[in-house]
Short mmCIF file of C-alpha atoms in Angstrom, two decimals:
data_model
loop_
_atom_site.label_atom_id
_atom_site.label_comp_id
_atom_site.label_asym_id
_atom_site.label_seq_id
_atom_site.Cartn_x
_atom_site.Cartn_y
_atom_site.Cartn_z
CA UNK F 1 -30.88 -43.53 -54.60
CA UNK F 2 -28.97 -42.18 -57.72
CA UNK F 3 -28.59 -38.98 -56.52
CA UNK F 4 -27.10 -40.10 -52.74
CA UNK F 5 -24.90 -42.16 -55.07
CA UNK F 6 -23.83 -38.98 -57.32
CA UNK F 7 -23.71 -36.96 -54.14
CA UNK F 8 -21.39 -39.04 -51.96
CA UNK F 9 -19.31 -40.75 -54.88
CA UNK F 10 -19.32 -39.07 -58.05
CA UNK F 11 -16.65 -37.45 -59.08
CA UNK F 12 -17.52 -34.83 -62.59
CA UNK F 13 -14.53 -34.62 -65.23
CA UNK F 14 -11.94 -32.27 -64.91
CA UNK F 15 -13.10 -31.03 -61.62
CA UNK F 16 -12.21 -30.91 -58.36
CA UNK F 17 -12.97 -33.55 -55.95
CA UNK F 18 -15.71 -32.58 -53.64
CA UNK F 19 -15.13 -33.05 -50.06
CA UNK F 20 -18.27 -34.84 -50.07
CA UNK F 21 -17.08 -37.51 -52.34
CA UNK F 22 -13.68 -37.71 -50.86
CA UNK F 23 -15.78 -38.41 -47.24
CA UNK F 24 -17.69 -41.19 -48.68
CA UNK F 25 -15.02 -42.65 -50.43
CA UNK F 26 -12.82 -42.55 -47.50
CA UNK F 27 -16.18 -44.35 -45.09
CA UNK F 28 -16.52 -46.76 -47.93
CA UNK F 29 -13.24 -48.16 -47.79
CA UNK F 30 -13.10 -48.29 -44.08
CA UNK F 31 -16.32 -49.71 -44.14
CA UNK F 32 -14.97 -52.86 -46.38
CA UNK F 33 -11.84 -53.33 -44.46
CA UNK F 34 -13.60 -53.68 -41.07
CA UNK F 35 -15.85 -55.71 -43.23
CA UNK F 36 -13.17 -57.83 -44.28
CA UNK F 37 -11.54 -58.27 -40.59
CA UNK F 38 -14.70 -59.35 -39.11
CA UNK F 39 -15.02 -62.14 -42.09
CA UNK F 40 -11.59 -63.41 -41.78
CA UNK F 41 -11.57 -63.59 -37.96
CA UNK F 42 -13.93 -66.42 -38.40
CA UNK F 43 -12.20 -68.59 -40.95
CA UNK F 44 -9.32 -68.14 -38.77
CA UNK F 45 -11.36 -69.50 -35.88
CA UNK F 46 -12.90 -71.65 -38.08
CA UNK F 47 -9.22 -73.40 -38.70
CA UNK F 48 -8.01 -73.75 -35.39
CA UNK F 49 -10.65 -75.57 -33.68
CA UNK F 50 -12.75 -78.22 -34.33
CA UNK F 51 -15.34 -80.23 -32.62
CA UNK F 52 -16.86 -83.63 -33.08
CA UNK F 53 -20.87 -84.54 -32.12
CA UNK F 54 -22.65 -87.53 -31.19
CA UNK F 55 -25.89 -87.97 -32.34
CA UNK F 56 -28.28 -87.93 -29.77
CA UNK F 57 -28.44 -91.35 -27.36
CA UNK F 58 -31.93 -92.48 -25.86
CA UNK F 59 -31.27 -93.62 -22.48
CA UNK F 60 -34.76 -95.31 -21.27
CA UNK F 61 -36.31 -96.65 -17.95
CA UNK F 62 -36.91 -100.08 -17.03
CA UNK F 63 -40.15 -100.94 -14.64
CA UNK F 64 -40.77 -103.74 -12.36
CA UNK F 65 -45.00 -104.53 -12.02
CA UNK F 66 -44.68 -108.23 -10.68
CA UNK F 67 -47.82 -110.79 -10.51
CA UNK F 68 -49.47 -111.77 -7.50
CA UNK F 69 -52.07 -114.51 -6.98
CA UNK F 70 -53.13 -115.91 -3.85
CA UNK F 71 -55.30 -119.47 -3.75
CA UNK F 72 -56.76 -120.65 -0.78
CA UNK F 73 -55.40 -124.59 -0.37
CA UNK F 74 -58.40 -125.74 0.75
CA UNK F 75 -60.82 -124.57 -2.04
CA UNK F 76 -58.71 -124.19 -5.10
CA UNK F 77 -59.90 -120.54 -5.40
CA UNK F 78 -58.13 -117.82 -6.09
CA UNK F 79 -58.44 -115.20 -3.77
CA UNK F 80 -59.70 -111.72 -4.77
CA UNK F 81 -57.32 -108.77 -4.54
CA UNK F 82 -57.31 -104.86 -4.62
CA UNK F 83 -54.92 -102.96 -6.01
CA UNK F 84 -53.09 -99.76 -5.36
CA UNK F 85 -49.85 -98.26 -6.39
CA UNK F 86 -48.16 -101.72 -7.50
CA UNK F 87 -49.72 -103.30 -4.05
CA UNK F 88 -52.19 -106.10 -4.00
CA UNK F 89 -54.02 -105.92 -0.77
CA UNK F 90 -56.08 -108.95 0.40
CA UNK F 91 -58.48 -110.04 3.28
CA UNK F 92 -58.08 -113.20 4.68
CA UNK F 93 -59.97 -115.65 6.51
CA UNK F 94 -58.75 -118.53 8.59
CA UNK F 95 -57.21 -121.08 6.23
CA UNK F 96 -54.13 -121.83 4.63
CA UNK F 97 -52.93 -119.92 1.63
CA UNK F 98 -50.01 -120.28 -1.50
CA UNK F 99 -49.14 -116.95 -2.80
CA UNK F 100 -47.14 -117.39 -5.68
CA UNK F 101 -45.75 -113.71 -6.97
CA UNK F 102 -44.13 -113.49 -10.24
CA UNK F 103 -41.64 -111.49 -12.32
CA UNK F 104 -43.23 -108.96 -15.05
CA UNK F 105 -42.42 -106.40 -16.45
CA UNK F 106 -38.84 -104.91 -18.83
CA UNK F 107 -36.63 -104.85 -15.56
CA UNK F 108 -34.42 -107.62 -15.45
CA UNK F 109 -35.12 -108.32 -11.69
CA UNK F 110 -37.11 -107.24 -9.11
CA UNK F 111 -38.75 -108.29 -5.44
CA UNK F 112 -41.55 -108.56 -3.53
CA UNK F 113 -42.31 -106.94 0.32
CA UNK F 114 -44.96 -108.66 2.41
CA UNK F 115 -46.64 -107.02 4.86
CA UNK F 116 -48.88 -107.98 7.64
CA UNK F 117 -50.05 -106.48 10.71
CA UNK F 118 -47.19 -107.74 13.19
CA UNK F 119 -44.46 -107.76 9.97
CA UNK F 120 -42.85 -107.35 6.83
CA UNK F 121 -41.36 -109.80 4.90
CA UNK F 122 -39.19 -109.79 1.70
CA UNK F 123 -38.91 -111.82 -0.91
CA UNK F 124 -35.45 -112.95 -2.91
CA UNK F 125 -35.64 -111.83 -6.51
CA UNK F 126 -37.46 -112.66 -9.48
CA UNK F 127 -36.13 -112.53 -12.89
CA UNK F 128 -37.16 -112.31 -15.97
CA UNK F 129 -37.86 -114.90 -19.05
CA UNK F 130 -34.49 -113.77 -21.18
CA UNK F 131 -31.95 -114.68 -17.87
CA UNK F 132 -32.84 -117.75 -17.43
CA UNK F 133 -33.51 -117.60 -13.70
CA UNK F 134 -36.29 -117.92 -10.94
CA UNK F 135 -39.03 -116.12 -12.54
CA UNK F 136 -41.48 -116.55 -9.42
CA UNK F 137 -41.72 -117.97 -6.39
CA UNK F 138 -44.44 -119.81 -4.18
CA UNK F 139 -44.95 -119.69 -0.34
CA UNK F 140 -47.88 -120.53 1.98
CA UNK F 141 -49.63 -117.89 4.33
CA UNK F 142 -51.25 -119.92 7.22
CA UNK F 143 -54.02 -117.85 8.86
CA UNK F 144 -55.23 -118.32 12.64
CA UNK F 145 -57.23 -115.60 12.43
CA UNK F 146 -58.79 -112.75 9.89
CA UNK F 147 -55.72 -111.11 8.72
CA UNK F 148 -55.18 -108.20 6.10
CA UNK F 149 -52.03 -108.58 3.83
CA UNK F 150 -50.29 -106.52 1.65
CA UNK F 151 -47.57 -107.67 -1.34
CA UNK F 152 -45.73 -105.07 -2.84
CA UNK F 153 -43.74 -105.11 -6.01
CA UNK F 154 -40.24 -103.12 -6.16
CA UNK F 155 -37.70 -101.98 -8.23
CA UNK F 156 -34.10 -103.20 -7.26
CA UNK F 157 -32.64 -105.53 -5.39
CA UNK F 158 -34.23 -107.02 -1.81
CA UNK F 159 -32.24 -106.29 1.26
CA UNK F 160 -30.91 -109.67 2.55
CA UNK F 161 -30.52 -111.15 -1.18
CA UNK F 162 -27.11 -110.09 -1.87
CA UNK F 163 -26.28 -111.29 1.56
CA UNK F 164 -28.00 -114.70 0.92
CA UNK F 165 -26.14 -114.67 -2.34
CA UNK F 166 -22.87 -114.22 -1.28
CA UNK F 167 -22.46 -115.99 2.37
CA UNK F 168 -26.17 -118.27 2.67
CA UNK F 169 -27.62 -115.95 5.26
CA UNK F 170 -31.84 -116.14 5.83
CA UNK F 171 -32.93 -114.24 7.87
CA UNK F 172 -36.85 -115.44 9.09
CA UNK F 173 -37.62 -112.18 6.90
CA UNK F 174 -36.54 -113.50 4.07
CA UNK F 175 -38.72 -115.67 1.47
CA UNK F 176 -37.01 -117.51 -1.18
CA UNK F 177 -39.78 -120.69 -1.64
CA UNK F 178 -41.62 -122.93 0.11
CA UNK F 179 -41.58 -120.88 3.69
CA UNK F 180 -44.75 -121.01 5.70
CA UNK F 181 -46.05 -117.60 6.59
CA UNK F 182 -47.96 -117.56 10.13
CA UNK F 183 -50.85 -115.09 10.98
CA UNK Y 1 -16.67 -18.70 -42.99
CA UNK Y 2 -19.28 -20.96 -42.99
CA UNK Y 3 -18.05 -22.96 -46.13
CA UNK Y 4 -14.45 -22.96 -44.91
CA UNK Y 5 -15.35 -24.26 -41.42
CA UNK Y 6 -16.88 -27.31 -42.80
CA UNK Y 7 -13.75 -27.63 -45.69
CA UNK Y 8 -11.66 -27.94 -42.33
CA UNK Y 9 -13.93 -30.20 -40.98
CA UNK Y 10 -14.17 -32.79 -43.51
CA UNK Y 11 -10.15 -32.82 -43.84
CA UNK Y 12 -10.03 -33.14 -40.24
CA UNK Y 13 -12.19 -36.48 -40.12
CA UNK Y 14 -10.56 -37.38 -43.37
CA UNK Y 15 -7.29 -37.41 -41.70
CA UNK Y 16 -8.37 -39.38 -38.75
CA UNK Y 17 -10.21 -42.07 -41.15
CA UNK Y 18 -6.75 -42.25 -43.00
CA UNK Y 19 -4.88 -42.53 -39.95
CA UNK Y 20 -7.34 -45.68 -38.42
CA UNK Y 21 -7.09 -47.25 -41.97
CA UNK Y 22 -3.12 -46.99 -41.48
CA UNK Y 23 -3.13 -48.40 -38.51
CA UNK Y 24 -5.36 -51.18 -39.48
CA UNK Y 25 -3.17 -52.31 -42.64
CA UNK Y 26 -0.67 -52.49 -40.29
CA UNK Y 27 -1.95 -54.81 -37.90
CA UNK Y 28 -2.92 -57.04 -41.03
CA UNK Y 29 0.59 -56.94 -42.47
CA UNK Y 30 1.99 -58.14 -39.54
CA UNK Y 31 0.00 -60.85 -38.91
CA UNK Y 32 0.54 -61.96 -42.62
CA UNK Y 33 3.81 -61.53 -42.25
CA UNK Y 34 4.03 -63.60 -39.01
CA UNK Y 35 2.24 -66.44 -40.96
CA UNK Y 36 4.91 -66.36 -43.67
CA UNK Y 37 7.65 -66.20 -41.91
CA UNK Y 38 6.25 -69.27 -39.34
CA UNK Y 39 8.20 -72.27 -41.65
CA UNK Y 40 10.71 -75.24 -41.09
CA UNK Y 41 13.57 -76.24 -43.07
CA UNK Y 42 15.18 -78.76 -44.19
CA UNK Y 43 18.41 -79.90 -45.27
CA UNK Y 44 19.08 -76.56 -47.56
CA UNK Y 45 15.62 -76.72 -48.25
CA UNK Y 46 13.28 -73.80 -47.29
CA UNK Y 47 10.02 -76.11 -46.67
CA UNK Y 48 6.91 -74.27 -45.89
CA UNK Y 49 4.18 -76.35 -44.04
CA UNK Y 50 0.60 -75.32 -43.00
CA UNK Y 51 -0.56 -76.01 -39.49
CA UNK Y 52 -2.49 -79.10 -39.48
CA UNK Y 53 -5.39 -79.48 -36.88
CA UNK Y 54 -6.73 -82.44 -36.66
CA UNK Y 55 -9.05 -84.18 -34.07
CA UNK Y 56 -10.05 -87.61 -34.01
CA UNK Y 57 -12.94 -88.91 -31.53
CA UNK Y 58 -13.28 -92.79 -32.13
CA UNK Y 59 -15.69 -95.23 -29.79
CA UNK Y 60 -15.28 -99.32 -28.66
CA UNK Y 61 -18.56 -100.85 -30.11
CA UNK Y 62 -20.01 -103.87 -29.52
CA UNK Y 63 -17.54 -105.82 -31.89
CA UNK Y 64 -14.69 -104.41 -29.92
CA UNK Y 65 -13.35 -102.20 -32.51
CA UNK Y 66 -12.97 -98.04 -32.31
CA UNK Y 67 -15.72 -96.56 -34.78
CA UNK Y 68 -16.26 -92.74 -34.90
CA UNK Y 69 -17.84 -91.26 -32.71
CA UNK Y 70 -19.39 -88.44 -35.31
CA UNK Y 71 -23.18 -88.72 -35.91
CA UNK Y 72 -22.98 -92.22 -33.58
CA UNK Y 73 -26.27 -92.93 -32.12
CA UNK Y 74 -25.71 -97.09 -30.23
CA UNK Y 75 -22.87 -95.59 -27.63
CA UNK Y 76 -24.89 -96.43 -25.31
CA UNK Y 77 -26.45 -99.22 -26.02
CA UNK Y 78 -30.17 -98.41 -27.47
CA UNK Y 79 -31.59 -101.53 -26.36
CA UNK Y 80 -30.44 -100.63 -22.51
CA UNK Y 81 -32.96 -100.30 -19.94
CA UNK Y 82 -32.20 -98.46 -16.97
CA UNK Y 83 -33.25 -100.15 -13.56
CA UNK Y 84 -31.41 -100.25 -10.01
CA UNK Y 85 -27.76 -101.29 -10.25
CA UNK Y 86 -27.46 -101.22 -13.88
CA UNK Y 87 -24.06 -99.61 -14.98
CA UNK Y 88 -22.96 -98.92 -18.61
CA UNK Y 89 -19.36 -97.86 -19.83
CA UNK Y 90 -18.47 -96.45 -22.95
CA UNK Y 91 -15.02 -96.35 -24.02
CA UNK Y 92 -13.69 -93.29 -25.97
CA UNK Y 93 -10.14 -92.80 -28.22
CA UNK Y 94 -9.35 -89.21 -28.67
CA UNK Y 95 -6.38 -88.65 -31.00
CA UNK Y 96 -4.57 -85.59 -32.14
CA UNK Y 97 -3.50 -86.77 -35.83
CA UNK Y 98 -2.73 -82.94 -36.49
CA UNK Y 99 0.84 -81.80 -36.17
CA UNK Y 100 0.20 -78.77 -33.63
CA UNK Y 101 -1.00 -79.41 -30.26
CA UNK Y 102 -4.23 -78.49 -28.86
CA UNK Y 103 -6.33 -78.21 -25.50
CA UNK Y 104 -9.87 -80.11 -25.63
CA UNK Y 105 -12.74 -80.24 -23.34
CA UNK Y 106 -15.47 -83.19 -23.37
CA UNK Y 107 -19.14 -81.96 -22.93
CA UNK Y 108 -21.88 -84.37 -21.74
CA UNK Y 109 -25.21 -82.79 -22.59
CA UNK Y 110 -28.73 -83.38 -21.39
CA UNK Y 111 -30.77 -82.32 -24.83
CA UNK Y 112 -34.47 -83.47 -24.10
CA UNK Y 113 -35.94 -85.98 -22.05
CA UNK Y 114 -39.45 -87.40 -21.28
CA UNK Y 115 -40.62 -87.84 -17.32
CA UNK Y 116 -42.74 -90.61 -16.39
CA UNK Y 117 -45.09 -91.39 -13.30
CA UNK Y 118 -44.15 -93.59 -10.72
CA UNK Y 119 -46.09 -95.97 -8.74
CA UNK Y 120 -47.26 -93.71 -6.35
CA UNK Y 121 -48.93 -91.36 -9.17
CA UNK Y 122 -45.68 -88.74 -8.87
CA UNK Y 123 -44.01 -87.42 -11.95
CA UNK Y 124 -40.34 -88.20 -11.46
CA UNK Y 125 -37.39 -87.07 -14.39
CA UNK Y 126 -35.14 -90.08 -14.99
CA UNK Y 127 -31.88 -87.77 -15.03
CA UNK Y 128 -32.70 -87.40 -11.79
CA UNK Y 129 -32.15 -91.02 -10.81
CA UNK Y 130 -29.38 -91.84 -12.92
CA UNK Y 131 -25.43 -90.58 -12.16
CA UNK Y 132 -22.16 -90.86 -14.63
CA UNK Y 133 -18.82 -90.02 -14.43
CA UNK Y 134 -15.63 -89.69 -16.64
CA UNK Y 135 -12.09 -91.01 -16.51
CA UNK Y 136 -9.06 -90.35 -18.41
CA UNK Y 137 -6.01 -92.52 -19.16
CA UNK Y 138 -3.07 -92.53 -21.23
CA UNK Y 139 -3.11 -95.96 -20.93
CA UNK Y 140 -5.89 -97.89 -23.02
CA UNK Y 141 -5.76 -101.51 -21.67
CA UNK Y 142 -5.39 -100.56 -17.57
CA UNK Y 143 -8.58 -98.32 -18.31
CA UNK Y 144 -10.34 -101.21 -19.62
CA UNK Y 145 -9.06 -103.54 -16.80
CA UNK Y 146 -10.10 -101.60 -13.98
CA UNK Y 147 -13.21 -100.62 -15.38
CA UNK Y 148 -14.09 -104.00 -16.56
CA UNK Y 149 -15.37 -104.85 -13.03
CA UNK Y 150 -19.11 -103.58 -12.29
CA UNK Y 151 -17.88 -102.14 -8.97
CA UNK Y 152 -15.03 -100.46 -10.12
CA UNK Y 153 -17.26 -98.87 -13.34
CA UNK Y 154 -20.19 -97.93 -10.73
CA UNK Y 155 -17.60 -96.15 -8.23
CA UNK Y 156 -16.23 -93.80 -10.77
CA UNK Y 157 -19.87 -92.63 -11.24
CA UNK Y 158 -20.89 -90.17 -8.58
CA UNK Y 159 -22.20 -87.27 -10.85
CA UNK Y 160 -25.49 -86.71 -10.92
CA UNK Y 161 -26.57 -86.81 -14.76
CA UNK Y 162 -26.71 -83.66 -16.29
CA UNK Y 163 -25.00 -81.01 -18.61
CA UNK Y 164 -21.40 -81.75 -17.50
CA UNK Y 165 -18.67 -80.14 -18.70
CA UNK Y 166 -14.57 -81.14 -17.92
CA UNK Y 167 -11.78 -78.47 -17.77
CA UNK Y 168 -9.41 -78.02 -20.62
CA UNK Y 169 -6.97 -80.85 -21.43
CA UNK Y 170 -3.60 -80.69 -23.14
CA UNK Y 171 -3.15 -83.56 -26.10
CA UNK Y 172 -0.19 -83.20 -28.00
CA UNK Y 173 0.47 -83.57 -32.13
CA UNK Y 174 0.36 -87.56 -32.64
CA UNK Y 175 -1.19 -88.65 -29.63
CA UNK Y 176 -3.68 -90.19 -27.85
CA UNK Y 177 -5.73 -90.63 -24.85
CA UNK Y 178 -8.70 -92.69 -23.74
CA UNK Y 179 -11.94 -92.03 -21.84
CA UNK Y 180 -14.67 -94.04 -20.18
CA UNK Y 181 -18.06 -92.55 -19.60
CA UNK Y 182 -20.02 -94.41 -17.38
CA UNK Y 183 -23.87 -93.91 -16.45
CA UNK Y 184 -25.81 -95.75 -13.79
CA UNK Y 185 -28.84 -95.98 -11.72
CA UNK Y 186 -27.60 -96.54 -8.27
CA UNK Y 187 -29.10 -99.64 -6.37
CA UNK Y 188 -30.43 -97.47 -3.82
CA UNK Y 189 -32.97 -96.23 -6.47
CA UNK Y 190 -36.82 -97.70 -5.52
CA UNK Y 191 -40.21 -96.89 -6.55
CA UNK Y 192 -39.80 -93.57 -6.76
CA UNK Y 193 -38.22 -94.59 -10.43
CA UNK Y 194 -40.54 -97.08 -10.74
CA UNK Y 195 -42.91 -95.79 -13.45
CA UNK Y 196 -46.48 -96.92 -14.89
CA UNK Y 197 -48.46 -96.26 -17.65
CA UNK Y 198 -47.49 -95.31 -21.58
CA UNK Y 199 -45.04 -92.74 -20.95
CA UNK Y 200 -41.80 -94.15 -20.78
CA UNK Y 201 -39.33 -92.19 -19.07
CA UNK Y 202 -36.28 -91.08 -21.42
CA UNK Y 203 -33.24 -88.85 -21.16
CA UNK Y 204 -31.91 -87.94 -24.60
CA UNK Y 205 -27.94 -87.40 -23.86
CA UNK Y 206 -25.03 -85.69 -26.28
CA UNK Y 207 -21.60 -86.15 -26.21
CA UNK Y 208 -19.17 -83.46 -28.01
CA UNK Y 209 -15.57 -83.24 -27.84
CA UNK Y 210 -14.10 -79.88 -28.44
CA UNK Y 211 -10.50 -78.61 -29.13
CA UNK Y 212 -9.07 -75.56 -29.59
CA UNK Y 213 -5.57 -74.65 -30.72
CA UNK Y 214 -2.98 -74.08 -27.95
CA UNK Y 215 -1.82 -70.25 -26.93
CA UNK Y 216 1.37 -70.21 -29.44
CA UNK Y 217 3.35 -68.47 -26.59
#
């Protein structure tokens, strides 16, 4: 290393200056200079522009699982259901039935679909603890016959609610308490 | 011969080395001498001011008063659950308190997220169910007006939610102008965003404001 140093930038008294030295010399200062450009052209940037950060926000989903029992009126015994994909599915002998589906879950609101073999039928929402309103609703399923059913909990809002809501309209689809469900 | 060819050599790249260098100093010099001479006067005064660049991004919180937006982490609300129809609006001041105009662009970015299963056993991203959208006013209190309505806020969101970035705005020295992000899940949003078990679905969002310094031109 000391001799590369003495070779390129050493210059010996009273003697010429080798064109060795002068070379090096000369790369060394251009060397700083671009050095020196490339350092100041970002405190310049640094200057002129300017940004400001959140923190990172956590934006989370809600979900909607409901409740469903189903108790025959006669006996006082809760029917068994299965369950698949947030669907309670239940066999039904002749006999008259109160379903009473419920709100749970961290969504604020959520509805029910009913479906039978002949149709479907929606529910109006159900709302949780914290706003106060209808958290769950009863209706009876009368059955002629042995009928398969199939209650649904969804996310969102039912179809004919905000129409119910806003100018009374019920459609026979449409369950907001007390209806009688024929199979 | 040998000796003398390489003497010539050496001179020669010396030369052009000396020249570059030359050139370079040059270059410097006038910008320096650009920045000095950039001043304003007054009266008989020779007053010399440096260019002050300044950006200011403040937010409404909850107590209705503009905190700053640097290192904030409740914009939106971390106690917000996202479910069909739910719309959020965040209301942004963005002041140039510098004396030289500048052109800034507003970045929404998409830094991590979590996906979650729905009811039907599928693995859904909740980015993908979720849109925002950005408005600009001069005007702070019409902005809050019109937005104040749920309807109004959900119909200026029709992006889907993702990294987002606007084009370049001009903001003058001493001013202002406002902003309202809004992100919602649309009502048409079912089951498919629906989810079940212990991951929770999660989008982990960023919000940077940006300016640069005008073209001096």
């Amino acid at each position: 290393m000391n001799s590369f140093l003495k070779q390129f930038l050493y210059v010996p008294k009273h003697e010429k200056i080798p064109d060795k030295v002068m070379l090096g010399r000369v790369v060394l200062s251009a060397a700083l200079v671009v050095g020196c450009l490339f350092v100041m052209s970002f405190s310049a940037y640094a200057y002129f522009s300017h940004s400001v950060n959140t923190k990172v926000a956590v934006l989370e989903a809600a979900c909607f699982e409901g409740e469903v029992t189903i108790v025959n009126a006669g006996t006082n015994e809760e029917t068994h259901l299965t369950t698949a994909n947030a669907a309670w599915q239940a066999d039904l002998t002749a006999g008259e039935y109160l379903v009473t589906v419920s709100h749970k879950g961290t969504a604020s609101t959520g509805f029910f679909k009913i479906e039978t073999q002949n149709s479907t039928y929606y529910t109006t929402q159900v709302f949780s603890a914290e706003s106060g309103k209808e958290g769950s609703i009863t209706f009876e399923i009368k059955v002629n016959a042995d009928a398969k059913v199939v209650i649904s909990a969804n996310f969102g809002t039912s179809i004919y609610y905000t129409d119910y809501k806003e100018n009374g309209t019920k459609p026979d689809a449409f369950i907001t308490g007390e209806e009688t469900i024929e199979l | 011969m040998t000796a003398t060819r390489s003497k010539t050599q050496y001179l020669k790249i010396a030369l052009a080395v000396s020249l570059i260098l030359i050139i370079l100093w040059s270059l410097l010099g006038t910008g320096a001498s650009l920045a000095w001479f950039s001043d304003e006067s007054e009266d008989i005064k020779n007053v010399f001011h440096m260019a002050e660049f300044k950006l200011d991004v403040s937010y409404l919180d909850e107590n209705g008063k503009y905190a700053t937006l640097e290192g904030a982490t409740d914009l939106f609300d971390e106690n917000a659950l996202y479910e069909p129809g739910y719309v959020k609006t965040v209301f942004l001041k963005v002041e140039n308190k510098g004396n030289v105009p500048f052109n800034f662009k507003t970045a929404v970015t998409v830094t991590d997220y979590t996906l979650g299963t729905n009811v039907f056993g599928n693995t859904f991203a909740l980015s993908d169910k979720l849109e925002f959208g950005l408005v600009f006013s001069e005007d702070e209190d019409k902005l809050r007006q019109e937005l104040s309505k749920r309807e109004a806020a959900r119909a200026t969101a029709t992006t889907p939610l993702g990294n987002y970035s606007t084009d370049k705005a001009f903001l003058d020295e001493k001013s202002t102008v406002y902003m309202a992000i809004t992100v919602v899940m649309p009502e048409e949003v079912g089951n498919d965003a629906n989810y079940r078990g212990k991951d929770i679905p999660t989008v982990h969002l960023g919000i940077t404001v940006e300016a640069t310094q005008t073209d001096m031109s």
